[in-house]
Tab-separated table of C-alpha atoms in Angstrom:
chain	number	residue	atom	x	y	z
A	1	MET	CA	-21.608	-3.945	-47.946
A	2	GLU	CA	-22.483	-1.310	-44.643
A	3	THR	CA	-25.418	-1.897	-43.349
A	4	LEU	CA	-28.236	1.433	-44.156
A	5	LYS	CA	-29.014	2.918	-40.858
A	6	LEU	CA	-32.241	3.932	-40.207
A	7	SER	CA	-32.857	4.456	-36.868
A	8	ALA	CA	-32.089	8.819	-35.490
A	9	LEU	CA	-31.155	7.018	-31.938
A	10	PRO	CA	-27.591	8.229	-31.776
A	11	GLU	CA	-25.184	4.815	-32.487
A	12	GLN	CA	-24.913	1.608	-29.472
A	13	SER	CA	-20.797	2.928	-29.466
A	14	LYS	CA	-21.731	6.039	-27.843
A	15	GLN	CA	-24.312	5.362	-25.637
A	16	GLN	CA	-21.255	3.597	-23.940
A	17	PRO	CA	-20.960	5.893	-20.203
A	18	ILE	CA	-18.508	8.016	-20.023
A	19	ASN	CA	-15.832	5.895	-18.203
A	20	HIS	CA	-13.787	7.691	-15.299
A	21	GLY	CA	-10.964	5.321	-13.386
A	22	ARG	CA	-12.917	2.660	-11.737
A	23	PHE	CA	-11.649	1.790	-8.738
A	24	GLU	CA	-8.836	-1.045	-9.150
A	25	ALA	CA	-7.982	-3.015	-6.451
A	26	TYR	CA	-4.876	-4.139	-7.264
A	27	VAL	CA	-1.379	-2.282	-7.655
A	28	ASP	CA	1.308	-3.438	-8.396
A	29	ASN	CA	4.085	-1.743	-6.536
A	30	GLY	CA	6.935	-4.000	-8.459
A	31	GLY	CA	10.316	-5.408	-7.413
A	32	THR	CA	12.600	-8.178	-7.872
A	33	VAL	CA	13.351	-11.258	-5.169
A	34	MET	CA	15.153	-14.162	-5.955
A	35	ALA	CA	16.917	-16.730	-4.069
A	36	VAL	CA	19.979	-19.840	-4.269
A	37	ALA	CA	20.145	-22.752	-2.333
A	38	GLY	CA	23.192	-24.827	-1.686
A	39	LYS	CA	23.878	-27.848	0.234
A	40	ASP	CA	23.900	-26.257	4.165
A	41	TYR	CA	22.683	-22.530	3.267
A	42	CYS	CA	20.547	-20.403	1.029
A	43	VAL	CA	21.230	-17.254	-0.387
A	44	ILE	CA	18.283	-14.889	-0.661
A	45	ALA	CA	18.034	-11.122	-2.526
A	46	GLY	CA	15.368	-8.569	-2.799
A	47	ASP	CA	15.763	-4.528	-4.252
A	48	THR	CA	14.399	-2.238	-1.331
A	49	ARG	CA	12.487	0.465	-4.326
A	50	MET	CA	8.791	0.585	-3.952
A	51	SER	CA	7.307	1.672	-7.616
A	52	ASP	CA	3.704	3.614	-7.477
A	53	GLY	CA	2.279	1.178	-10.646
A	54	GLY	CA	3.596	3.230	-13.019
A	55	TYR	CA	7.152	5.398	-12.855
A	56	GLY	CA	7.097	7.214	-9.388
A	57	ILE	CA	9.155	5.522	-7.038
A	58	GLN	CA	7.297	5.639	-3.256
A	59	THR	CA	9.540	4.777	-1.542
A	60	ARG	CA	13.548	3.312	-1.807
A	61	HIS	CA	13.589	1.938	1.891
A	62	TYR	CA	10.514	-0.967	1.730
A	63	THR	CA	12.520	-4.487	2.255
A	64	LYS	CA	10.879	-6.995	0.958
A	65	VAL	CA	12.646	-10.057	2.923
A	66	PHE	CA	10.975	-11.492	5.985
A	67	GLN	CA	12.117	-13.436	8.758
A	68	LEU	CA	9.884	-15.698	9.620
A	69	THR	CA	11.683	-18.510	11.356
A	70	ASN	CA	15.298	-18.762	12.542
A	71	LYS	CA	14.722	-20.538	9.506
A	72	CYS	CA	13.102	-19.612	7.221
A	73	VAL	CA	12.666	-16.262	5.308
A	74	LEU	CA	9.495	-15.058	2.694
A	75	ALA	CA	10.939	-13.251	0.041
A	76	THR	CA	8.226	-11.261	-1.843
A	77	SER	CA	7.238	-8.517	-4.386
A	78	GLY	CA	4.161	-7.741	-5.891
A	79	MET	CA	1.103	-6.252	-4.402
A	80	GLN	CA	2.882	-3.983	-0.910
A	81	ALA	CA	-0.059	-3.725	0.345
A	82	ASP	CA	-1.150	-7.805	0.197
A	83	THR	CA	2.395	-8.373	1.253
A	84	ILE	CA	1.868	-6.132	4.761
A	85	ALA	CA	-1.160	-8.296	4.902
A	86	LEU	CA	0.536	-11.671	4.332
A	87	GLN	CA	3.090	-11.627	6.256
A	88	LYS	CA	1.476	-10.736	8.991
A	89	ARG	CA	-0.969	-13.638	8.358
A	90	LEU	CA	1.625	-15.815	8.708
A	91	LYS	CA	3.480	-14.422	11.406
A	92	LEU	CA	0.410	-15.052	13.871
A	93	MET	CA	-0.045	-18.334	12.967
A	94	LEU	CA	3.261	-18.638	13.279
A	95	GLU	CA	3.380	-17.502	16.796
A	96	THR	CA	0.007	-20.057	17.765
A	97	TYR	CA	2.034	-23.040	16.264
A	98	GLN	CA	4.874	-22.522	18.112
A	99	LYS	CA	3.269	-21.653	21.975
A	100	GLU	CA	1.149	-24.680	20.601
A	101	HIS	CA	3.495	-26.731	19.443
A	102	GLY	CA	7.143	-25.715	21.600
A	103	LYS	CA	9.095	-25.405	18.377
A	104	PRO	CA	8.937	-23.381	15.508
A	105	MET	CA	7.125	-24.650	12.245
A	106	SER	CA	9.666	-26.295	10.157
A	107	THR	CA	10.662	-25.149	6.567
A	108	PRO	CA	8.493	-27.349	4.697
A	109	ALA	CA	5.463	-27.399	6.860
A	110	ILE	CA	6.137	-23.410	5.950
A	111	ALA	CA	6.376	-23.833	2.576
A	112	GLN	CA	2.960	-25.670	2.518
A	113	PHE	CA	0.824	-23.933	4.825
A	114	LEU	CA	1.352	-20.287	2.250
A	115	SER	CA	0.663	-22.495	-0.197
A	116	ASN	CA	-2.417	-23.550	0.916
A	117	THR	CA	-2.680	-19.714	2.376
A	118	LEU	CA	-2.835	-17.964	-0.813
A	119	TYR	CA	-5.221	-20.849	-2.888
A	120	TYR	CA	-7.473	-20.177	0.567
A	121	LYS	CA	-8.305	-17.030	-1.264
A	122	ARG	CA	-7.958	-18.789	-4.663
A	123	PHE	CA	-11.000	-16.251	-5.945
A	124	PHE	CA	-9.738	-12.526	-4.268
A	125	PRO	CA	-6.181	-13.895	-4.059
A	126	TYR	CA	-2.818	-11.958	-2.623
A	127	TYR	CA	-0.988	-9.821	-5.633
A	128	THR	CA	1.556	-11.594	-4.212
A	129	PHE	CA	4.882	-13.267	-6.233
A	130	ASN	CA	6.898	-15.358	-2.991
A	131	LEU	CA	9.494	-17.477	-2.749
A	132	VAL	CA	10.224	-19.569	0.219
A	133	ALA	CA	14.092	-19.763	1.254
A	134	GLY	CA	15.460	-21.867	4.459
A	135	VAL	CA	16.421	-24.569	5.507
A	136	ASP	CA	15.425	-28.044	6.471
A	137	GLU	CA	14.694	-30.719	8.989
A	138	LYS	CA	18.138	-32.086	7.309
A	139	GLY	CA	20.092	-28.658	7.804
A	140	GLU	CA	20.023	-28.766	3.835
A	141	GLY	CA	19.482	-25.734	2.089
A	142	TRP	CA	16.009	-25.505	-0.486
A	143	ILE	CA	13.612	-22.714	-2.296
A	144	TRP	CA	10.092	-23.108	-2.600
A	145	THR	CA	9.025	-20.622	-5.293
A	146	TYR	CA	5.076	-19.645	-5.651
A	147	ASP	CA	2.194	-18.362	-8.148
A	148	ALA	CA	-0.055	-15.425	-6.997
A	149	VAL	CA	-3.129	-18.779	-6.032
A	150	GLY	CA	-0.367	-20.591	-4.241
A	151	SER	CA	1.293	-22.954	-6.918
A	152	HIS	CA	4.564	-23.411	-6.032
A	153	GLU	CA	7.248	-26.331	-6.477
A	154	ARG	CA	10.494	-27.305	-4.669
A	155	VAL	CA	14.035	-26.317	-6.432
A	156	LYS	CA	17.151	-25.371	-5.736
A	157	TYR	CA	17.365	-21.751	-7.174
A	158	SER	CA	14.122	-18.966	-8.251
A	159	SER	CA	13.698	-15.858	-8.790
A	160	GLN	CA	10.256	-13.408	-8.832
A	161	GLY	CA	8.997	-9.996	-9.407
A	162	SER	CA	9.583	-8.076	-12.071
A	163	GLY	CA	12.644	-8.250	-13.037
A	164	ASN	CA	12.479	-12.640	-12.777
A	165	GLN	CA	13.351	-12.907	-16.577
A	166	LEU	CA	16.030	-11.068	-16.745
A	167	VAL	CA	17.518	-13.199	-13.318
A	168	ILE	CA	16.259	-16.512	-14.615
A	169	PRO	CA	18.680	-17.136	-17.379
A	170	LEU	CA	21.560	-15.608	-15.978
A	171	LEU	CA	20.602	-18.817	-12.919
A	172	ASP	CA	19.532	-20.996	-15.217
A	173	ASN	CA	23.568	-20.901	-16.934
A	174	GLN	CA	25.073	-20.070	-13.406
A	175	VAL	CA	23.776	-21.963	-11.049
A	176	ALA	CA	22.765	-24.638	-12.834
A	177	LYS	CA	24.841	-24.896	-14.943
A	178	ARG	CA	23.041	-25.030	-18.030
A	179	ASN	CA	23.930	-24.490	-21.773
A	180	GLN	CA	27.865	-24.237	-20.788
A	181	GLN	CA	30.234	-27.097	-22.985
A	182	ILE	CA	32.787	-26.989	-20.657
A	183	ILE	CA	31.426	-28.146	-16.435
A	184	GLN	CA	34.075	-27.584	-14.719
A	185	GLY	CA	34.317	-28.439	-11.056
A	186	ASN	CA	31.530	-30.654	-8.859
A	187	GLY	CA	29.142	-27.673	-8.948
A	188	ASP	CA	29.433	-27.085	-5.420
A	189	VAL	CA	29.699	-23.358	-4.784
A	190	SER	CA	30.887	-21.952	-1.617
A	191	CYS	CA	27.938	-19.237	0.627
A	192	ASP	CA	30.478	-16.467	-0.449
A	193	GLN	CA	30.242	-17.210	-4.005
A	194	VAL	CA	26.886	-18.074	-4.573
A	195	VAL	CA	26.817	-14.411	-2.137
A	196	SER	CA	28.339	-12.640	-4.760
A	197	PHE	CA	26.846	-13.657	-7.564
A	198	VAL	CA	23.736	-12.619	-6.206
A	199	LYS	CA	24.395	-9.668	-5.511
A	200	ASP	CA	25.564	-9.205	-9.707
A	201	ALA	CA	22.799	-10.107	-10.678
A	202	ILE	CA	20.472	-8.115	-8.953
A	203	THR	CA	22.851	-5.300	-10.125
A	204	SER	CA	22.674	-6.510	-13.795
A	205	ALA	CA	18.081	-6.628	-13.115
A	206	GLY	CA	18.293	-2.736	-11.034
A	207	GLU	CA	20.370	-2.087	-14.976
A	208	ARG	CA	17.394	-2.890	-18.067
A	209	ASP	CA	14.451	-2.688	-14.681
A	210	ILE	CA	12.866	0.614	-14.247
A	211	TYR	CA	10.880	-1.562	-11.219
A	212	THR	CA	13.831	-3.099	-9.404
A	213	GLY	CA	16.750	-0.390	-7.516
A	214	ASP	CA	17.547	0.749	-4.728
A	215	PHE	CA	19.226	-1.002	-2.742
A	216	ALA	CA	19.368	-4.868	-1.786
A	217	ASP	CA	19.263	-6.899	1.189
A	218	ILE	CA	21.133	-10.327	0.865
A	219	VAL	CA	19.979	-12.431	3.792
A	220	VAL	CA	22.026	-14.963	4.332
A	221	VAL	CA	20.440	-18.473	5.998
A	222	ASP	CA	21.983	-21.588	7.569
A	223	LYS	CA	22.512	-22.780	10.600
A	224	ASP	CA	23.417	-20.145	12.578
A	225	GLY	CA	20.758	-18.508	11.796
A	226	VAL	CA	20.635	-15.312	9.317
A	227	ARG	CA	22.615	-12.965	8.853
A	228	TRP	CA	21.569	-9.608	7.201
A	229	GLU	CA	23.224	-7.483	4.906
A	230	LYS	CA	22.547	-3.917	2.783
A	231	PHE	CA	23.509	-3.355	-0.923
A	232	GLU	CA	23.472	-0.523	-2.949
A	233	LEU	CA	22.307	-0.742	-5.859
A	234	LYS	CA	21.674	2.317	-8.582
A	235	LEU	CA	19.231	4.936	-7.423
A	236	ASP	CA	17.945	5.736	-11.398
B	1	MET	CA	-44.426	-27.534	-0.401
B	2	SER	CA	-46.573	-25.992	2.693
B	3	PHE	CA	-47.442	-27.897	5.536
B	4	GLU	CA	-49.334	-25.813	7.580
B	5	HIS	CA	-52.986	-26.979	6.375
B	6	ILE	CA	-51.308	-30.234	8.128
B	7	ASN	CA	-52.275	-30.274	11.952
B	8	PHE	CA	-50.648	-34.080	13.489
B	9	PRO	CA	-47.105	-35.157	12.858
B	10	VAL	CA	-45.840	-36.611	10.084
B	11	PHE	CA	-42.545	-38.513	9.424
B	12	GLY	CA	-39.757	-35.357	9.341
B	13	GLN	CA	-41.790	-32.711	8.997
B	14	VAL	CA	-42.323	-32.667	12.837
B	15	ASP	CA	-42.124	-29.206	14.290
B	16	TYR	CA	-39.537	-29.695	17.904
B	17	PHE	CA	-39.032	-26.419	18.531
B	18	GLY	CA	-42.055	-24.452	17.066
B	19	LYS	CA	-39.975	-22.591	14.508
B	20	GLN	CA	-42.690	-22.399	11.674
B	21	SER	CA	-45.141	-20.319	14.657
B	22	GLN	CA	-42.039	-18.324	15.229
B	23	GLN	CA	-41.103	-17.221	11.615
B	24	GLN	CA	-44.550	-16.391	11.524
B	25	LEU	CA	-44.333	-13.783	14.889
B	26	GLN	CA	-42.004	-12.015	12.396
B	27	PRO	CA	-42.616	-8.745	10.349
B	28	GLN	CA	-41.803	-10.396	6.726
B	29	GLN	CA	-38.071	-8.006	5.474
B	30	GLN	CA	-39.661	-6.953	2.480
B	31	TYR	CA	-37.514	-4.786	-0.329
B	32	THR	CA	-38.145	-1.679	-0.507
B	33	PRO	CA	-35.589	-0.313	-3.764
B	34	SER	CA	-36.120	3.560	-2.117
B	35	HIS	CA	-33.413	1.695	0.170
B	36	GLY	CA	-31.655	1.143	-2.996
B	37	GLY	CA	-28.826	-1.052	-2.634
B	38	LYS	CA	-25.254	-1.613	-1.505
B	39	LYS	CA	-23.763	1.706	-2.117
B	40	ASN	CA	-20.009	2.139	-2.434
B	41	THR	CA	-17.562	4.855	-3.510
B	42	LEU	CA	-16.616	4.344	-6.861
B	43	ASP	CA	-15.245	7.409	-7.831
B	44	PRO	CA	-14.779	10.215	-5.701
B	45	ILE	CA	-17.044	13.108	-5.487
B	46	VAL	CA	-15.567	16.414	-4.161
B	47	THR	CA	-11.825	15.892	-3.751
B	48	GLY	CA	-9.098	17.861	-2.656
B	49	THR	CA	-5.593	17.425	-4.094
B	50	SER	CA	-1.951	17.306	-2.974
B	51	ILE	CA	-0.341	16.821	0.549
B	52	ILE	CA	3.218	17.203	1.426
B	53	ALA	CA	5.130	15.756	4.427
B	54	ILE	CA	9.232	16.233	5.112
B	55	LYS	CA	10.951	15.719	7.976
B	56	TYR	CA	13.513	18.431	9.470
B	57	ASP	CA	15.718	17.403	11.743
B	58	LYS	CA	13.740	18.061	15.229
B	59	GLY	CA	9.934	17.035	13.662
B	60	VAL	CA	7.864	16.856	10.575
B	61	VAL	CA	6.494	19.813	8.392
B	62	MET	CA	2.820	19.111	5.800
B	63	GLY	CA	0.969	21.533	3.912
B	64	SER	CA	-1.983	21.429	2.063
B	65	ASP	CA	-3.635	23.904	0.280
B	66	MET	CA	-7.840	24.853	1.262
B	67	LEU	CA	-9.910	23.983	-1.895
B	68	LEU	CA	-12.340	21.039	-2.345
B	69	SER	CA	-12.917	20.463	-5.884
B	70	TYR	CA	-16.557	19.008	-7.334
B	71	GLY	CA	-15.166	18.114	-10.360
B	72	SER	CA	-13.366	21.039	-12.230
B	73	LEU	CA	-15.605	23.354	-10.355
B	74	ALA	CA	-13.413	24.669	-7.285
B	75	ARG	CA	-16.667	24.165	-4.832
B	76	PHE	CA	-15.245	24.741	-1.052
B	77	ASN	CA	-12.005	27.299	-0.746
B	78	SER	CA	-11.957	27.012	2.908
B	79	ILE	CA	-11.761	23.863	4.363
B	80	GLN	CA	-8.879	22.260	6.672
B	81	ARG	CA	-7.898	18.857	5.324
B	82	MET	CA	-5.408	18.120	8.234
B	83	THR	CA	-6.929	16.811	11.374
B	84	LYS	CA	-5.431	16.096	14.542
B	85	PHE	CA	-5.698	12.896	17.055
B	86	GLY	CA	-4.482	13.174	19.871
B	87	GLY	CA	-2.076	15.084	21.506
B	88	ASN	CA	0.897	13.123	19.061
B	89	THR	CA	-0.730	13.086	15.843
B	90	ILE	CA	-1.934	15.101	12.465
B	91	ILE	CA	-3.553	13.817	9.289
B	92	GLY	CA	-3.302	15.073	5.931
B	93	ALA	CA	-5.810	14.098	3.746
B	94	SER	CA	-6.471	13.642	-0.883
B	95	GLY	CA	-8.976	12.618	-2.262
B	96	GLU	CA	-12.805	12.397	-1.276
B	97	TYR	CA	-13.100	14.713	1.598
B	98	SER	CA	-16.139	12.903	2.948
B	99	ASP	CA	-14.564	9.607	3.569
B	100	PHE	CA	-12.367	11.402	5.049
B	101	GLN	CA	-14.706	13.291	7.406
B	102	SER	CA	-15.434	9.222	8.233
B	103	ILE	CA	-12.113	8.305	8.960
B	104	THR	CA	-11.648	11.202	11.005
B	105	THR	CA	-15.585	9.680	13.211
B	106	THR	CA	-13.517	6.319	13.350
B	107	LEU	CA	-10.032	7.554	14.524
B	108	ASN	CA	-11.637	9.969	17.137
B	109	GLU	CA	-13.528	7.344	18.468
B	110	LEU	CA	-10.414	5.486	18.629
B	111	VAL	CA	-8.261	7.909	20.383
B	112	THR	CA	-11.792	8.615	22.927
B	113	ASP	CA	-11.295	5.132	24.253
B	114	ASP	CA	-7.152	4.953	24.149
B	115	HIS	CA	-7.508	8.633	26.808
B	116	CYS	CA	-10.705	6.572	28.478
B	117	MET	CA	-8.359	3.858	29.203
B	118	ASP	CA	-6.381	6.118	31.766
B	119	ASP	CA	-3.505	4.537	31.731
B	120	GLY	CA	-0.771	7.279	30.874
B	121	SER	CA	-0.107	5.621	27.469
B	122	ARG	CA	-1.251	7.554	24.664
B	123	LEU	CA	-1.654	6.096	21.238
B	124	SER	CA	1.662	6.760	18.556
B	125	PRO	CA	1.797	8.095	16.109
B	126	GLU	CA	2.839	5.095	14.184
B	127	GLU	CA	0.182	3.221	16.471
B	128	ILE	CA	-2.300	5.219	14.220
B	129	TRP	CA	-1.258	4.948	11.037
B	130	ASN	CA	-0.768	1.950	11.558
B	131	TYR	CA	-4.934	1.164	12.534
B	132	LEU	CA	-5.210	3.699	9.009
B	133	ALA	CA	-3.814	1.190	7.309
B	134	ARG	CA	-5.605	-1.823	8.469
B	135	ILE	CA	-9.239	0.444	8.109
B	136	LEU	CA	-8.277	2.068	4.353
B	137	TYR	CA	-7.344	-1.786	3.439
B	138	ASN	CA	-10.221	-3.639	4.912
B	139	GLN	CA	-12.317	-1.408	3.207
B	140	ARG	CA	-10.575	-1.921	-0.930
B	141	ASN	CA	-11.157	-5.726	0.436
B	142	LYS	CA	-15.131	-5.102	0.593
B	143	GLY	CA	-14.399	-3.497	-2.830
B	144	ASN	CA	-15.778	0.113	-0.882
B	145	PRO	CA	-12.863	2.209	-0.711
B	146	LEU	CA	-12.282	5.347	1.150
B	147	TRP	CA	-11.216	7.481	-1.267
B	148	ASN	CA	-8.113	9.266	0.344
B	149	THR	CA	-4.443	9.511	0.222
B	150	CYS	CA	-3.245	10.114	3.869
B	151	VAL	CA	-0.255	11.618	5.355
B	152	VAL	CA	0.116	10.919	8.758
B	153	ILE	CA	3.015	13.198	10.761
B	154	GLY	CA	4.008	13.375	14.539
B	155	TYR	CA	6.218	13.900	17.633
B	156	GLN	CA	6.189	11.632	20.610
B	157	GLY	CA	9.325	11.146	23.162
B	158	GLY	CA	11.601	12.719	21.269
B	159	LYS	CA	11.190	10.515	18.214
B	160	SER	CA	9.532	11.977	14.876
B	161	PHE	CA	7.129	10.156	12.315
B	162	LEU	CA	6.014	10.636	8.575
B	163	GLY	CA	4.185	7.816	7.393
B	164	LYS	CA	1.633	7.315	4.297
B	165	VAL	CA	-1.270	5.177	3.379
B	166	ASP	CA	-3.231	5.276	0.380
B	167	LEU	CA	-7.261	3.584	-1.140
B	168	VAL	CA	-6.086	0.253	-2.071
B	169	GLY	CA	-3.748	0.301	2.263
B	170	THR	CA	-0.054	0.692	0.573
B	171	CYS	CA	1.555	1.822	3.380
B	172	PHE	CA	4.865	3.385	4.308
B	173	LYS	CA	7.355	5.830	6.305
B	174	GLU	CA	9.691	8.010	4.504
B	175	ASP	CA	11.655	11.931	4.778
B	176	ILE	CA	9.419	12.677	2.293
B	177	VAL	CA	5.771	12.402	1.632
B	178	THR	CA	3.414	13.101	-0.808
B	179	CYS	CA	0.389	12.275	-3.325
B	180	GLY	CA	-1.646	13.450	-6.045
B	181	TYR	CA	0.681	15.656	-7.935
B	182	GLY	CA	2.518	16.454	-5.156
B	183	SER	CA	4.556	13.516	-6.894
B	184	HIS	CA	5.439	15.051	-9.640
B	185	ILE	CA	6.145	18.226	-9.337
B	186	ALA	CA	6.924	18.883	-5.480
B	187	LEU	CA	8.366	15.814	-4.921
B	188	PRO	CA	11.682	15.712	-6.793
B	189	LEU	CA	12.301	19.846	-5.384
B	190	LEU	CA	11.859	17.912	-1.731
B	191	ARG	CA	14.559	15.120	-2.488
B	192	LYS	CA	17.094	18.188	-4.193
B	193	ALA	CA	16.208	19.775	-1.791
B	194	ARG	CA	16.576	17.706	1.569
B	195	ASP	CA	20.458	16.076	-0.602
B	196	ASP	CA	21.263	19.503	-0.696
B	197	ASN	CA	20.782	20.388	2.867
B	198	PRO	CA	19.958	17.201	4.835
B	199	ASN	CA	19.878	18.594	8.422
B	200	MET	CA	17.530	21.889	7.799
B	201	ASN	CA	15.225	24.131	10.776
B	202	LEU	CA	11.650	23.999	11.095
B	203	GLU	CA	12.025	27.490	9.212
B	204	GLN	CA	14.025	26.172	6.327
B	205	ALA	CA	11.148	23.188	6.341
B	206	LYS	CA	8.178	25.908	6.388
B	207	LYS	CA	9.485	28.526	3.875
B	208	LEU	CA	10.289	24.813	1.195
B	209	ILE	CA	7.114	23.368	2.078
B	210	GLU	CA	5.729	26.746	0.983
B	211	ASP	CA	7.363	26.948	-1.725
B	212	CYS	CA	6.215	23.749	-2.838
B	213	LEU	CA	2.413	24.301	-2.897
B	214	ARG	CA	3.361	27.746	-4.357
B	215	VAL	CA	4.962	26.172	-7.412
B	216	LEU	CA	1.500	23.756	-7.361
B	217	PHE	CA	-0.702	26.001	-7.641
B	218	TYR	CA	1.135	27.445	-10.586
B	219	ARG	CA	0.704	24.162	-12.689
B	220	ASP	CA	-2.161	22.041	-10.284
B	221	ALA	CA	-4.831	23.898	-11.799
B	222	ARG	CA	-6.813	21.542	-8.671
B	223	SER	CA	-5.379	23.530	-5.906
B	224	SER	CA	-5.150	27.008	-4.747
B	225	LYS	CA	-3.266	29.328	-3.288
B	226	LYS	CA	-5.017	29.288	0.437
B	227	ILE	CA	-2.869	26.734	2.182
B	228	GLN	CA	-2.423	26.254	5.934
B	229	ILE	CA	1.194	24.675	7.395
B	230	ALA	CA	1.210	21.936	9.716
B	231	VAL	CA	4.465	20.911	12.044
B	232	ALA	CA	4.891	18.080	14.589
B	233	GLY	CA	7.766	18.825	16.644
B	234	GLU	CA	9.772	19.569	20.264
B	235	GLN	CA	6.585	21.944	21.013
B	236	GLY	CA	3.981	19.317	20.113
B	237	ILE	CA	1.705	19.284	17.281
B	238	ASP	CA	0.185	22.451	15.367
B	239	ILE	CA	-1.902	23.548	12.387
B	240	SER	CA	-1.593	27.020	11.209
B	241	GLY	CA	-4.210	29.343	10.415
B	242	PRO	CA	-4.951	29.898	7.274
B	243	ILE	CA	-1.743	31.735	4.351
B	244	GLU	CA	-2.466	33.086	1.426
B	245	LEU	CA	0.814	32.851	-0.565
B	246	GLU	CA	2.312	35.560	-2.582
B	247	THR	CA	1.852	34.750	-5.721
B	248	TYR	CA	2.892	36.362	-9.342
B	249	ASN	CA	0.739	39.073	-9.768
B	250	TRP	CA	-1.728	39.002	-13.231
B	251	ASN	CA	-2.654	42.171	-13.700
B	252	SER	CA	-1.673	42.518	-17.033
B	253	GLY	CA	-4.917	42.823	-18.620
B	254	GLU	CA	-5.477	45.287	-16.373
B	255	ALA	CA	-3.923	48.520	-18.309
B	256	ALA	CA	-4.954	46.983	-21.579
B	257	VAL	CA	-8.714	49.238	-21.030
B	258	LYS	CA	-9.222	50.857	-18.081
B	259	ASN	CA	-11.791	54.107	-18.897
B	260	PHE	CA	-14.819	52.579	-21.248
B	261	SER	CA	-15.350	56.751	-21.909
B	262	GLN	CA	-12.675	56.540	-24.009
B	263	VAL	CA	-12.907	53.260	-26.478
């Protein structure tokens, strides 16, 4: 039975203040990044679309991959303003380390350092989803994958960002050879094969994810350093 | 608990540095409600609408109207929303106008300090844009944003610059930049025009910006037909005087009743 209303005052729900669009400190600018590590190399791909948080495209030329050292890159999706701040902070700290120690920070150390940097802002996080990819002291390729507050894991392949749901199963199947009945070879693939696979993967993500597209940066890290390649995606 | 009445040393309570007497000398900080608490911009009040800008072959053109709205009220209709900084940079702003005035003050201090260095080097448009992005990002981190989207144009050393910064600190450089309603209406028009004619000259770019502002006037209810066009190019930087847009004449109602004696 409905309660009888005796008050002449307007209902509580009608007394709520009008909700003007409140200040939103976070924006998701979208984008997909992915990385695959091989025996002595890493391949990193990131699209260059930057959305405005909705259907709009702010720029088609925003590169999400950032070189940290000669052996290590950072790929970030999420909020662009936070990404820039994070990149500036890491760049400063790595330069300081280089000057203090006379050598660049090792890739596993950078990976831990990024986690600490993210966790430092645990209660006002950087809205960024990161991949650190590079080769360690032994020359072996590794990926570190993060959440926004610094939880991380060292893996052989990963993807982050708006298209990661589309890319991960592809990587599971083609890189880790999951759910395959017949597995041929010993699982070692050449860098060129991975580059070609990564291009297919990010193109496919661009087909279905509206926040991914325009161009892709394909980056290869190995003992010789970091090589960049531009790759075209769909502009729609 | 107070130990003021004790005038002999007590373990743990000895005032070695005379802190208590010093504190008593200082006037007590009082809470005055009339001064209020911390004030943040939680929503914009007096606002400007779109700014649009595009690069041409040897520079950049930016356009905006001159209206400031108070909600849906057209409050001030002859206000310049673009400002020069130093000799190479112009910034146009949409959003809260008072916040833009505050940004103007801050950036002018920066430009003045740079001038006083007297080292022959001038702040480049990109440097000013970067500095502005840090200001806006820092303010958003404090939860007290400067409620603007700023478009920065400039020309220095034979290089043109066009960039954008918004209230959360998102910043990028592009060949075409728009904000507000401009992103919905003008951006597709500008992109198409640039695809069709990648090397447009100054006159073509000016005409294009004017056309876009006219379309915006037709569809954006918070815009006006009094506009300004700013140019950063080989001839330096310049903001035009007010231009009244040629628009369609809405005179259809005029003929209905011309002379009341006939009714």
